[in-house]
Amino acid sequence: MNALHTPKPIGAAFFLSLRLWLLPALTAILILIDQSWAGLNNIELTMVAAVAIVISGIPHGTLDAEIAATHFGQNNRAGKTKIILGYVACVLAMIALWTVAPEFALVSFLVISIVHFSQDWRGGADPFLAMMVGWALVALPALARPIEVAMIFEMLTGNQNGQIIATLLACASVPAALGSLVFAYWSYTNNDMQSALEVIACIIAALFLPPLIAFAVFFCGLHSPRHFTDALRQTGAISQAKKAAIVMAVFALSIGLGVLLFISRSGISVDTGIIRAAFVLISTLTVPHFILEHLMAKKAQALTP
């Protein structure tokens, strides 16, 4: 008698397809709106995108102290205190850097972002090609929308040096875009359709959408949810109630810091102040998060025979 094969549940197939096509569909819809219905390139929507990036970005680093404590055997009170103090020191150092040398802070943030974002696609892929993807995500908007990117960078630096940084970034974008296409092709030929579609969707968004909206597509739609899911998995031994309390507390403290960054700048418009505060806040939270991931990867590499 032939064995009966139970078909895959309709619900499972639907969510698999939804996960595969959601980011490309969202990108296509936003481009359609921008090109044919209502232009998305205005300061109000740029401000909204900046706020969305902050709200989406904060949660995926809220459990870093617990992850670090578990990973490095620092689960006692003294160990966690050292981790939190180190995290705060990184945040304060980055804020100080934005205050005294905003150009260097911006360049540092861009470089860290390239490396950090490339880690989203390093599972089984050539690290160099994954780096090209992170590079393209950061650099391509400067090629596609040079005026808008220059304006944002000038908001951050407070002078015309932001335009120089935007120009240099645009010049470096073409090799990264080509490397990203190679990565997408490699993913497709290795039966990783999801990574291929994700990269293509993010590259198209970077080329055809206003800079911060394009970044929000990647950051809010892919990067932050993926890392937050990983953080929840890595803290599986902690109760759901404790995790929720930690996430809400760190989120509230981070928003409070963002408000302080906003009110600390006088003589600028509200929209400029919000965009600047959002960038500075995300960068100050990214640096310790990036350092933690680097130290964990270094330890894992040292333990690999």
mmCIF file of C-alpha atoms in Angstrom:
data_model
loop_
_atom_site.group_PDB
_atom_site.id
_atom_site.type_symbol
_atom_site.label_atom_id
_atom_site.label_comp_id
_atom_site.label_asym_id
_atom_site.label_seq_id
_atom_site.Cartn_x
_atom_site.Cartn_y
_atom_site.Cartn_z
ATOM 1 C CA MET A 1 0.000 0.000 0.000
ATOM 2 C CA ASN A 2 1.311 3.424 -0.869
ATOM 3 C CA ALA A 3 2.068 5.611 2.116
ATOM 4 C CA LEU A 4 -0.153 8.585 2.602
ATOM 5 C CA HIS A 5 1.718 11.888 2.391
ATOM 6 C CA THR A 6 0.285 14.588 4.576
ATOM 7 C CA PRO A 7 0.463 17.900 2.764
ATOM 8 C CA LYS A 8 2.121 20.851 4.433
ATOM 9 C CA PRO A 9 -0.468 22.786 6.458
ATOM 10 C CA ILE A 10 -1.902 25.719 4.553
ATOM 11 C CA GLY A 11 -1.088 28.079 7.424
ATOM 12 C CA ALA A 12 2.597 27.049 7.485
ATOM 13 C CA ALA A 13 2.915 27.489 3.720
ATOM 14 C CA PHE A 14 1.237 30.892 3.911
ATOM 15 C CA PHE A 15 3.577 32.220 6.606
ATOM 16 C CA LEU A 16 6.590 30.836 4.750
ATOM 17 C CA SER A 17 5.522 32.706 1.613
ATOM 18 C CA LEU A 18 4.726 35.814 3.651
ATOM 19 C CA ARG A 19 8.195 35.799 5.177
ATOM 20 C CA LEU A 20 9.751 35.330 1.746
ATOM 21 C CA TRP A 21 7.880 38.068 -0.087
ATOM 22 C CA LEU A 22 6.942 40.624 2.586
ATOM 23 C CA LEU A 23 10.073 42.793 2.299
ATOM 24 C CA PRO A 24 10.093 42.854 -1.536
ATOM 25 C CA ALA A 25 6.351 43.633 -1.548
ATOM 26 C CA LEU A 26 6.757 46.447 0.978
ATOM 27 C CA THR A 27 9.611 47.905 -1.060
ATOM 28 C CA ALA A 28 7.576 47.777 -4.277
ATOM 29 C CA ILE A 29 4.548 49.435 -2.622
ATOM 30 C CA LEU A 30 6.638 52.266 -1.172
ATOM 31 C CA ILE A 31 8.353 52.899 -4.510
ATOM 32 C CA LEU A 32 4.970 52.936 -6.266
ATOM 33 C CA ILE A 33 3.629 55.459 -3.733
ATOM 34 C CA ASP A 34 6.744 57.599 -4.047
ATOM 35 C CA GLN A 35 6.808 57.601 -7.847
ATOM 36 C CA SER A 36 3.153 57.787 -8.841
ATOM 37 C CA TRP A 37 0.945 58.879 -5.989
ATOM 38 C CA ALA A 38 2.500 60.947 -3.224
ATOM 39 C CA GLY A 39 6.186 61.759 -3.048
ATOM 40 C CA LEU A 40 7.814 60.447 0.118
ATOM 41 C CA ASN A 41 10.732 62.847 -0.058
ATOM 42 C CA ASN A 42 9.788 65.494 2.494
ATOM 43 C CA ILE A 43 11.129 66.500 5.880
ATOM 44 C CA GLU A 44 8.045 65.319 7.761
ATOM 45 C CA LEU A 45 8.275 61.737 6.465
ATOM 46 C CA THR A 46 12.036 61.769 6.941
ATOM 47 C CA MET A 47 11.414 62.699 10.565
ATOM 48 C CA VAL A 48 8.827 59.920 10.910
ATOM 49 C CA ALA A 49 11.288 57.423 9.422
ATOM 50 C CA ALA A 50 13.955 58.535 11.919
ATOM 51 C CA VAL A 51 11.551 58.015 14.818
ATOM 52 C CA ALA A 52 10.518 54.604 13.450
ATOM 53 C CA ILE A 53 14.173 53.582 13.241
ATOM 54 C CA VAL A 54 14.665 54.531 16.890
ATOM 55 C CA ILE A 55 11.526 52.743 18.114
ATOM 56 C CA SER A 56 12.375 49.634 16.104
ATOM 57 C CA GLY A 57 16.087 49.709 16.843
ATOM 58 C CA ILE A 58 16.146 50.045 20.618
ATOM 59 C CA PRO A 59 14.531 46.675 21.535
ATOM 60 C CA HIS A 60 17.093 44.457 19.830
ATOM 61 C CA GLY A 61 19.824 45.667 22.177
ATOM 62 C CA THR A 62 17.815 45.805 25.379
ATOM 63 C CA LEU A 63 18.873 42.325 26.490
ATOM 64 C CA ASP A 64 22.595 42.807 25.774
ATOM 65 C CA ALA A 65 23.593 42.907 29.454
ATOM 66 C CA GLU A 66 21.862 39.587 30.146
ATOM 67 C CA ILE A 67 23.370 38.014 27.036
ATOM 68 C CA ALA A 68 26.865 39.235 27.951
ATOM 69 C CA ALA A 69 26.501 38.053 31.545
ATOM 70 C CA THR A 70 25.517 34.560 30.414
ATOM 71 C CA HIS A 71 28.089 34.336 27.629
ATOM 72 C CA PHE A 72 31.048 35.483 29.729
ATOM 73 C CA GLY A 73 30.051 33.872 33.024
ATOM 74 C CA GLN A 74 29.233 37.134 34.811
ATOM 75 C CA ASN A 75 25.793 36.261 36.157
ATOM 76 C CA ASN A 76 26.431 37.542 39.674
ATOM 77 C CA ARG A 77 25.571 41.097 40.708
ATOM 78 C CA ALA A 78 29.173 42.334 40.501
ATOM 79 C CA GLY A 79 29.602 40.883 37.013
ATOM 80 C CA LYS A 80 26.398 42.417 35.674
ATOM 81 C CA THR A 81 27.307 45.763 37.246
ATOM 82 C CA LYS A 82 30.647 45.757 35.394
ATOM 83 C CA ILE A 83 28.884 44.968 32.125
ATOM 84 C CA ILE A 84 26.321 47.746 32.601
ATOM 85 C CA LEU A 85 29.031 50.253 33.556
ATOM 86 C CA GLY A 86 31.013 49.289 30.454
ATOM 87 C CA TYR A 87 27.904 49.738 28.322
ATOM 88 C CA VAL A 88 27.210 53.172 29.837
ATOM 89 C CA ALA A 89 30.842 54.193 29.331
ATOM 90 C CA CYS A 90 30.595 53.358 25.617
ATOM 91 C CA VAL A 91 27.377 55.370 25.320
ATOM 92 C CA LEU A 92 28.884 58.413 27.052
ATOM 93 C CA ALA A 93 32.062 58.178 24.970
ATOM 94 C CA MET A 94 30.041 58.202 21.758
ATOM 95 C CA ILE A 95 27.972 61.179 22.900
ATOM 96 C CA ALA A 96 31.190 63.036 23.749
ATOM 97 C CA LEU A 97 32.576 62.194 20.298
ATOM 98 C CA TRP A 98 29.462 63.634 18.618
ATOM 99 C CA THR A 99 29.966 66.778 20.704
ATOM 100 C CA VAL A 100 33.673 67.435 20.056
ATOM 101 C CA ALA A 101 34.239 65.748 16.677
ATOM 102 C CA PRO A 102 30.929 65.105 14.881
ATOM 103 C CA GLU A 103 32.604 64.302 11.557
ATOM 104 C CA PHE A 104 34.700 61.557 13.127
ATOM 105 C CA ALA A 105 31.636 60.289 15.002
ATOM 106 C CA LEU A 106 29.665 60.100 11.760
ATOM 107 C CA VAL A 107 32.403 58.281 9.856
ATOM 108 C CA SER A 108 32.906 55.868 12.760
ATOM 109 C CA PHE A 109 29.180 55.164 12.899
ATOM 110 C CA LEU A 110 29.044 54.510 9.150
ATOM 111 C CA VAL A 111 31.983 52.066 9.297
ATOM 112 C CA ILE A 112 30.564 50.237 12.333
ATOM 113 C CA SER A 113 27.168 50.044 10.622
ATOM 114 C CA ILE A 114 28.687 48.486 7.495
ATOM 115 C CA VAL A 115 30.379 45.747 9.517
ATOM 116 C CA HIS A 116 27.392 45.248 11.804
ATOM 117 C CA PHE A 117 24.833 44.997 8.987
ATOM 118 C CA SER A 118 27.019 42.586 7.039
ATOM 119 C CA GLN A 119 26.612 40.084 9.879
ATOM 120 C CA ASP A 120 22.964 39.657 8.904
ATOM 121 C CA TRP A 121 24.140 37.615 5.906
ATOM 122 C CA ARG A 122 27.263 35.832 7.121
ATOM 123 C CA GLY A 123 25.644 32.462 7.684
ATOM 124 C CA GLY A 124 27.534 30.273 5.233
ATOM 125 C CA ALA A 125 28.377 33.131 2.894
ATOM 126 C CA ASP A 126 31.781 34.530 2.011
ATOM 127 C CA PRO A 127 32.446 37.246 4.652
ATOM 128 C CA PHE A 128 33.736 39.591 1.949
ATOM 129 C CA LEU A 129 30.498 39.358 -0.040
ATOM 130 C CA ALA A 130 28.464 39.832 3.140
ATOM 131 C CA MET A 131 30.555 42.941 3.854
ATOM 132 C CA MET A 132 29.689 44.233 0.378
ATOM 133 C CA VAL A 133 25.996 44.007 1.257
ATOM 134 C CA GLY A 134 26.442 46.010 4.467
ATOM 135 C CA TRP A 135 28.554 48.522 2.556
ATOM 136 C CA ALA A 136 25.934 48.916 -0.181
ATOM 137 C CA LEU A 137 23.104 49.442 2.306
ATOM 138 C CA VAL A 138 24.979 52.353 3.859
ATOM 139 C CA ALA A 139 26.554 53.840 0.714
ATOM 140 C CA LEU A 140 24.011 53.491 -2.101
ATOM 141 C CA PRO A 141 21.590 56.186 -0.858
ATOM 142 C CA ALA A 142 24.446 58.695 -1.170
ATOM 143 C CA LEU A 143 24.768 57.756 -4.844
ATOM 144 C CA ALA A 144 21.050 57.704 -5.609
ATOM 145 C CA ARG A 145 20.039 60.776 -3.546
ATOM 146 C CA PRO A 146 23.228 62.810 -3.004
ATOM 147 C CA ILE A 147 21.484 66.075 -2.080
ATOM 148 C CA GLU A 148 19.223 64.483 0.529
ATOM 149 C CA VAL A 149 22.066 62.478 2.107
ATOM 150 C CA ALA A 150 24.297 65.561 2.166
ATOM 151 C CA MET A 151 21.535 67.501 3.936
ATOM 152 C CA ILE A 152 21.130 64.772 6.574
ATOM 153 C CA PHE A 153 24.888 64.566 7.138
ATOM 154 C CA GLU A 154 25.093 68.358 7.449
ATOM 155 C CA MET A 155 22.368 68.173 10.115
ATOM 156 C CA LEU A 156 24.560 65.696 12.001
ATOM 157 C CA THR A 157 27.899 67.467 11.644
ATOM 158 C CA GLY A 158 26.559 71.012 11.845
ATOM 159 C CA ASN A 159 28.721 72.120 8.932
ATOM 160 C CA GLN A 160 29.456 71.479 5.249
ATOM 161 C CA ASN A 161 31.837 68.634 6.042
ATOM 162 C CA GLY A 162 28.761 66.429 5.998
ATOM 163 C CA GLN A 163 28.506 67.046 2.256
ATOM 164 C CA ILE A 164 32.118 65.909 1.764
ATOM 165 C CA ILE A 165 31.445 62.697 3.683
ATOM 166 C CA ALA A 166 28.312 62.072 1.594
ATOM 167 C CA THR A 167 30.287 62.555 -1.641
ATOM 168 C CA LEU A 168 33.019 60.145 -0.574
ATOM 169 C CA LEU A 169 30.383 57.622 0.455
ATOM 170 C CA ALA A 170 28.719 57.875 -2.954
ATOM 171 C CA CYS A 171 32.036 57.276 -4.724
ATOM 172 C CA ALA A 172 32.519 54.074 -2.730
ATOM 173 C CA SER A 173 29.047 52.691 -3.421
ATOM 174 C CA VAL A 174 29.402 51.146 -6.894
ATOM 175 C CA PRO A 175 31.819 48.289 -5.965
ATOM 176 C CA ALA A 176 29.591 47.503 -2.991
ATOM 177 C CA ALA A 177 26.490 47.333 -5.187
ATOM 178 C CA LEU A 178 28.222 44.949 -7.599
ATOM 179 C CA GLY A 179 29.387 42.794 -4.688
ATOM 180 C CA SER A 180 25.832 42.713 -3.359
ATOM 181 C CA LEU A 181 24.522 41.448 -6.690
ATOM 182 C CA VAL A 182 27.163 38.713 -6.638
ATOM 183 C CA PHE A 183 26.024 37.809 -3.123
ATOM 184 C CA ALA A 184 22.387 37.662 -4.229
ATOM 185 C CA TYR A 185 23.320 35.384 -7.146
ATOM 186 C CA TRP A 186 25.423 33.185 -4.844
ATOM 187 C CA SER A 187 22.490 32.893 -2.421
ATOM 188 C CA TYR A 188 20.085 31.977 -5.229
ATOM 189 C CA THR A 189 22.389 29.279 -6.625
ATOM 190 C CA ASN A 190 22.815 27.864 -3.112
ATOM 191 C CA ASN A 191 19.052 27.499 -2.582
ATOM 192 C CA ASP A 192 18.822 30.520 -0.271
ATOM 193 C CA MET A 193 16.053 32.391 -2.042
ATOM 194 C CA GLN A 194 15.173 34.385 1.068
ATOM 195 C CA SER A 195 18.622 35.997 1.394
ATOM 196 C CA ALA A 196 18.685 36.719 -2.333
ATOM 197 C CA LEU A 197 15.292 38.460 -2.217
ATOM 198 C CA GLU A 198 16.192 40.366 0.958
ATOM 199 C CA VAL A 199 19.360 41.767 -0.547
ATOM 200 C CA ILE A 200 17.730 42.682 -3.866
ATOM 201 C CA ALA A 201 14.810 44.369 -2.067
ATOM 202 C CA CYS A 202 17.154 46.393 0.176
ATOM 203 C CA ILE A 203 19.349 47.428 -2.771
ATOM 204 C CA ILE A 204 16.311 48.537 -4.792
ATOM 205 C CA ALA A 205 14.985 50.468 -1.783
ATOM 206 C CA ALA A 206 18.357 52.199 -1.376
ATOM 207 C CA LEU A 207 18.333 53.216 -5.048
ATOM 208 C CA PHE A 208 14.725 54.355 -5.442
ATOM 209 C CA LEU A 209 13.466 55.534 -2.038
ATOM 210 C CA PRO A 210 14.413 58.588 0.039
ATOM 211 C CA PRO A 211 17.469 57.767 2.203
ATOM 212 C CA LEU A 212 15.929 57.347 5.660
ATOM 213 C CA ILE A 213 12.835 55.590 4.329
ATOM 214 C CA ALA A 214 15.063 53.164 2.427
ATOM 215 C CA PHE A 215 17.099 52.576 5.575
ATOM 216 C CA ALA A 216 13.916 52.058 7.589
ATOM 217 C CA VAL A 217 12.829 49.315 5.157
ATOM 218 C CA PHE A 218 15.963 47.334 6.003
ATOM 219 C CA PHE A 219 16.357 48.329 9.633
ATOM 220 C CA CYS A 220 12.726 48.060 10.767
ATOM 221 C CA GLY A 221 11.674 45.300 8.389
ATOM 222 C CA LEU A 222 14.648 42.985 8.671
ATOM 223 C CA HIS A 223 17.592 43.851 10.906
ATOM 224 C CA SER A 224 15.916 44.758 14.186
ATOM 225 C CA PRO A 225 13.265 41.992 14.209
ATOM 226 C CA ARG A 226 15.909 39.398 13.338
ATOM 227 C CA HIS A 227 18.283 40.501 16.099
ATOM 228 C CA PHE A 228 15.511 40.872 18.663
ATOM 229 C CA THR A 229 14.371 37.322 17.898
ATOM 230 C CA ASP A 230 17.967 36.138 18.370
ATOM 231 C CA ALA A 231 18.186 38.030 21.675
ATOM 232 C CA LEU A 232 14.996 36.386 22.944
ATOM 233 C CA ARG A 233 16.367 32.993 21.975
ATOM 234 C CA GLN A 234 19.730 33.616 23.675
ATOM 235 C CA THR A 235 17.963 34.603 26.900
ATOM 236 C CA GLY A 236 15.648 31.612 26.896
ATOM 237 C CA ALA A 237 16.544 30.734 30.497
ATOM 238 C CA ILE A 238 15.144 34.041 31.744
ATOM 239 C CA SER A 239 11.445 34.218 32.514
ATOM 240 C CA GLN A 240 9.176 36.054 30.073
ATOM 241 C CA ALA A 241 8.115 38.498 32.799
ATOM 242 C CA LYS A 242 11.714 39.417 33.651
ATOM 243 C CA LYS A 243 12.612 39.834 29.985
ATOM 244 C CA ALA A 244 9.605 42.081 29.410
ATOM 245 C CA ALA A 245 10.568 44.206 32.430
ATOM 246 C CA ILE A 246 14.172 44.550 31.206
ATOM 247 C CA VAL A 247 13.105 45.451 27.664
ATOM 248 C CA MET A 248 10.643 48.094 28.872
ATOM 249 C CA ALA A 249 13.111 49.590 31.370
ATOM 250 C CA VAL A 250 15.982 49.858 28.881
ATOM 251 C CA PHE A 251 13.608 51.140 26.212
ATOM 252 C CA ALA A 252 12.347 53.883 28.561
ATOM 253 C CA LEU A 253 15.887 54.883 29.556
ATOM 254 C CA SER A 254 16.932 55.016 25.896
ATOM 255 C CA ILE A 255 13.969 57.200 24.936
ATOM 256 C CA GLY A 256 14.806 59.441 27.891
ATOM 257 C CA LEU A 257 18.360 59.765 26.586
ATOM 258 C CA GLY A 258 16.975 60.627 23.150
ATOM 259 C CA VAL A 259 14.840 63.386 24.665
ATOM 260 C CA LEU A 260 17.897 64.797 26.463
ATOM 261 C CA LEU A 261 19.845 64.746 23.181
ATOM 262 C CA PHE A 262 16.974 66.595 21.508
ATOM 263 C CA ILE A 263 16.595 69.348 24.098
ATOM 264 C CA SER A 264 20.363 69.798 24.452
ATOM 265 C CA ARG A 265 20.555 71.340 20.969
ATOM 266 C CA SER A 266 19.275 74.889 20.721
ATOM 267 C CA GLY A 267 18.891 77.114 17.692
ATOM 268 C CA ILE A 268 17.768 74.376 15.286
ATOM 269 C CA SER A 269 14.333 73.445 13.953
ATOM 270 C CA VAL A 270 12.250 70.719 15.580
ATOM 271 C CA ASP A 271 12.513 68.364 12.601
ATOM 272 C CA THR A 272 16.286 68.808 12.367
ATOM 273 C CA GLY A 273 16.577 68.267 16.110
ATOM 274 C CA ILE A 274 14.545 65.044 15.970
ATOM 275 C CA ILE A 275 16.528 63.627 13.040
ATOM 276 C CA ARG A 276 19.841 64.507 14.691
ATOM 277 C CA ALA A 277 18.796 63.137 18.094
ATOM 278 C CA ALA A 278 17.592 59.905 16.444
ATOM 279 C CA PHE A 279 20.914 59.373 14.643
ATOM 280 C CA VAL A 280 23.040 60.177 17.683
ATOM 281 C CA LEU A 281 20.910 57.936 19.902
ATOM 282 C CA ILE A 282 21.060 54.971 17.520
ATOM 283 C CA SER A 283 24.818 55.381 17.083
ATOM 284 C CA THR A 284 25.453 55.562 20.837
ATOM 285 C CA LEU A 285 23.463 52.352 21.358
ATOM 286 C CA THR A 286 25.000 50.621 18.348
ATOM 287 C CA VAL A 287 28.615 50.944 19.512
ATOM 288 C CA PRO A 288 28.365 48.837 22.713
ATOM 289 C CA HIS A 289 26.004 46.422 20.939
ATOM 290 C CA PHE A 290 28.574 46.016 18.151
ATOM 291 C CA ILE A 291 31.438 45.565 20.618
ATOM 292 C CA LEU A 292 29.499 42.830 22.440
ATOM 293 C CA GLU A 293 28.818 40.954 19.205
ATOM 294 C CA HIS A 294 32.490 41.275 18.235
ATOM 295 C CA LEU A 295 33.697 39.915 21.588
ATOM 296 C CA MET A 296 31.231 37.026 21.447
ATOM 297 C CA ALA A 297 32.285 36.136 17.898
ATOM 298 C CA LYS A 298 35.956 36.344 18.899
ATOM 299 C CA LYS A 299 35.373 34.006 21.844
ATOM 300 C CA ALA A 300 33.429 31.546 19.677
ATOM 301 C CA GLN A 301 36.228 31.602 17.105
ATOM 302 C CA ALA A 302 38.837 30.927 19.807
ATOM 303 C CA LEU A 303 36.865 27.906 21.040
ATOM 304 C CA THR A 304 36.495 26.463 17.532
ATOM 305 C CA PRO A 305 39.049 23.679 17.009
#
